[in-house]
Amino acid sequence: SPTAASNHEIERWASQAQPNLRAVPINQVSADEKYSLAIGPFGSNLKVSDYRTEGRPLVFVREIRAERFGDEKTKFITPEKFAELKAHQIAAGDILITKMGDPPGDVAIYPDNAPDAVITADCIKLRVNESIILRKYAYLQMKSDSFRQKILGISAGVAQQKVSLGNFREIPLLVPSLKEQTEIVRRVEQLFAFADQLEAKVASAKSRIDLLTQSILAKAFRGELVPQDPNDEPASVLLERI
């Protein structure tokens, strides 16, 4: 799968890392601006009564998990409420992480063509400093098995596991040179494309097999699979005798 491909490529590279590899806490790769690393508002700051049918969109955990944003279920807030929630605003290119779930730690990049929005409770926003780490590289590393294990290691809760922003900001990311990051992203995207091609071929083969099965059954019931003896009695006569 594409995720397994990215895991393998990043972890294979890490095992052969060059001397300039650094382990840098997430809070040190965030952009040098206010609210570049933040969580969604507490319930008292954003209530269901604030929801509208138009305005500025809200982003929920379910959308981060699906990596799809904006559909018929999207909720909105007024421009005034949006301005009030400045600390929780997101923009295209921001990395979004779920801080609750079973398990927590799903990751998505807010799409380039998406409007500015506000994350809701149980979401984390990270706007990276691209002079240190490429957002696509950070995103891919956060989807790796090793990073998910780190998320689980800092999760707490009985009924449902949660990640605190304080613990999340201290998780280290493996940061090589920007040149190496660019090459890793290129190779992973190649694997993604290859996986997509394989998936398309499997789907096409399955479709052909399904059609072949129906064709074989149709021929069988028409008696076209084996030569027929014209001297055989009609099926109606056989049924009458039975």
XYZ file of C-alpha atoms in Angstrom:
242
model
C 0.000 0.000 0.000
C 1.151 3.638 -0.373
C 1.460 4.078 3.403
C 3.563 0.928 3.721
C 5.692 2.154 0.824
C 6.378 5.483 2.534
C 7.115 3.745 5.832
C 9.631 1.456 4.147
C 11.368 4.234 2.223
C 11.736 6.570 5.216
C 12.843 3.826 7.605
C 15.265 2.330 5.032
C 16.760 5.779 4.562
C 16.966 6.342 8.340
C 18.972 3.134 8.770
C 21.518 4.486 6.257
C 21.384 8.092 7.491
C 24.214 10.483 6.805
C 26.149 12.278 9.585
C 24.078 15.478 9.109
C 20.914 13.739 10.343
C 19.365 15.507 13.335
C 16.557 14.567 15.710
C 14.613 17.806 16.162
C 11.549 18.229 18.433
C 8.384 19.220 16.604
C 8.170 22.579 18.368
C 11.562 23.483 16.859
C 10.490 22.779 13.269
C 7.309 24.869 13.506
C 7.160 28.182 11.659
C 8.515 31.244 13.413
C 5.101 32.819 13.909
C 2.412 32.852 16.557
C 0.018 29.876 16.633
C 2.109 27.796 14.203
C 1.638 24.853 16.596
C -1.807 24.826 18.189
C -4.849 22.752 19.114
C -8.537 23.282 18.499
C -10.615 25.504 20.800
C -12.113 24.267 24.045
C -15.836 23.539 24.018
C -16.761 26.782 25.715
C -15.044 28.762 22.938
C -16.773 26.939 20.088
C -20.255 25.557 20.705
C -22.757 23.823 18.451
C -24.858 26.977 18.613
C -22.022 28.747 16.736
C -22.420 26.479 13.694
C -23.808 27.967 10.504
C -24.662 26.693 7.016
C -22.208 29.093 5.361
C -19.190 31.208 6.238
C -15.758 29.934 7.260
C -15.453 26.118 7.411
C -14.683 24.031 10.472
C -12.395 20.994 10.261
C -13.192 17.925 12.361
C -11.270 14.775 13.318
C -13.231 12.699 10.769
C -11.942 14.848 7.898
C -8.318 14.499 8.972
C -8.731 10.725 9.218
C -10.261 10.540 5.725
C -7.867 13.189 4.299
C -10.906 14.740 2.625
C -12.126 18.238 3.391
C -15.377 19.951 2.511
C -18.543 17.958 1.858
C -22.261 18.052 2.635
C -21.497 17.535 6.343
C -19.214 20.571 6.603
C -20.111 23.056 9.334
C -19.329 26.766 9.189
C -18.942 29.778 11.468
C -19.419 33.481 10.865
C -16.470 35.683 9.818
C -16.715 37.365 13.216
C -16.382 34.042 15.064
C -13.541 33.088 12.723
C -11.626 36.240 13.681
C -12.266 35.508 17.348
C -10.696 32.038 16.956
C -7.450 33.301 15.395
C -5.320 30.933 17.494
C -7.050 27.951 15.885
C -7.094 29.059 12.251
C -5.534 26.888 9.542
C -4.428 27.621 6.000
C -3.480 25.605 2.926
C -0.346 23.535 3.538
C -0.774 23.185 7.292
C -0.257 19.676 8.701
C -3.224 18.459 10.761
C -3.061 15.676 13.344
C -5.782 13.998 15.393
C -5.035 14.066 19.110
C -7.701 11.546 20.064
C -9.040 8.277 18.666
C -8.312 4.592 18.551
C -5.469 5.185 17.997
C -4.757 8.935 17.806
C -2.216 10.343 15.381
C -3.917 10.371 11.958
C -2.266 12.975 9.722
C -3.301 15.063 6.721
C -2.099 18.127 4.832
C -4.771 20.792 4.442
C -5.147 21.056 0.630
C -3.697 23.890 -1.431
C -7.090 24.925 -2.821
C -8.919 24.805 0.518
C -10.187 28.010 2.164
C -8.852 29.205 5.500
C -10.676 27.357 8.266
C -10.728 26.619 12.003
C -9.815 23.271 13.550
C -12.145 21.869 16.170
C -11.411 20.185 19.481
C -9.089 17.152 19.402
C -7.160 18.397 16.367
C -3.584 19.697 16.240
C -2.245 22.129 13.654
C 1.415 22.325 12.647
C 2.739 24.946 10.255
C 6.335 23.975 9.551
C 9.361 26.159 8.925
C 10.307 25.015 5.430
C 13.835 26.319 5.813
C 14.232 23.418 8.269
C 11.813 20.720 7.127
C 9.619 20.286 4.051
C 5.937 19.920 4.895
C 5.569 16.903 2.600
C 8.577 15.216 4.207
C 7.240 15.943 7.714
C 3.820 14.613 6.698
C 5.292 11.375 5.336
C 7.410 10.837 8.435
C 4.372 11.408 10.664
C 2.547 8.659 8.787
C 5.324 6.147 9.422
C 4.946 3.254 11.862
C 7.804 4.529 14.020
C 6.149 7.918 14.499
C 2.781 6.310 15.295
C 4.500 4.293 17.991
C 5.820 7.526 19.500
C 2.272 8.917 19.479
C 1.015 5.837 21.293
C 3.827 6.207 23.806
C 2.596 9.649 24.878
C -1.136 8.847 24.727
C -3.210 8.702 27.875
C -6.795 7.850 28.726
C -8.956 4.873 29.577
C -12.131 5.204 27.528
C -10.337 6.963 24.674
C -6.670 7.740 24.185
C -5.618 11.368 23.865
C -2.391 13.235 23.125
C -1.563 16.466 24.918
C -0.020 19.301 22.924
C 2.740 19.551 25.530
C 3.848 15.983 24.880
C 3.311 16.180 21.123
C 5.571 19.209 20.725
C 8.497 17.255 22.214
C 8.340 14.304 19.776
C 11.536 14.321 17.669
C 11.495 14.220 13.871
C 14.467 12.924 11.885
C 15.677 15.914 9.885
C 18.357 15.536 7.188
C 19.414 18.220 4.723
C 16.719 19.789 2.538
C 18.326 18.128 -0.479
C 17.936 14.690 1.102
C 14.361 15.501 2.152
C 13.513 16.429 -1.436
C 14.966 13.164 -2.720
C 13.100 11.078 -0.116
C 9.797 12.758 -1.033
C 10.502 12.135 -4.731
C 11.177 8.431 -4.156
C 8.132 7.962 -1.941
C 5.889 9.661 -4.506
C 7.299 7.308 -7.146
C 6.250 4.391 -4.943
C 2.822 5.969 -4.476
C 2.401 6.211 -8.241
C 3.523 2.599 -8.686
C 1.081 1.448 -5.985
C -1.736 3.371 -7.700
C -0.890 1.657 -11.008
C -0.954 -1.772 -9.344
C -4.267 -0.973 -7.672
C -5.765 0.067 -11.012
C -4.511 -3.133 -12.676
C -5.957 -5.298 -9.884
C -9.325 -3.524 -10.156
C -9.326 -3.978 -13.941
C -8.407 -7.680 -13.642
C -11.173 -8.243 -11.075
C -13.684 -6.592 -13.383
C -12.618 -8.859 -16.263
C -12.824 -11.944 -14.023
C -16.336 -11.004 -12.916
C -17.397 -10.608 -16.547
C -15.717 -13.909 -17.455
C -17.570 -15.719 -14.661
C -20.910 -14.416 -15.915
C -19.997 -15.353 -19.490
C -19.052 -18.929 -18.474
C -22.292 -19.380 -16.557
C -24.324 -18.082 -19.504
C -22.574 -20.490 -21.892
C -23.072 -23.374 -19.466
C -26.822 -22.830 -19.291
C -27.017 -22.508 -23.090
C -25.135 -25.776 -23.439
C -22.230 -24.149 -25.257
C -19.378 -25.385 -23.047
C -19.323 -28.941 -24.524
C -20.419 -30.361 -27.894
C -24.127 -31.191 -28.008
C -25.616 -34.481 -29.394
C -28.575 -33.643 -31.638
C -30.030 -37.093 -30.819
C -30.336 -36.247 -27.121
C -33.929 -35.893 -25.933
C -35.104 -32.389 -25.057
C -34.781 -31.338 -21.431
C -38.588 -31.093 -21.215
C -38.878 -34.828 -21.943
C -36.242 -35.631 -19.312
C -38.072 -33.552 -16.726
C -41.387 -35.266 -17.591
C -39.810 -38.697 -17.150
C -38.280 -37.701 -13.807
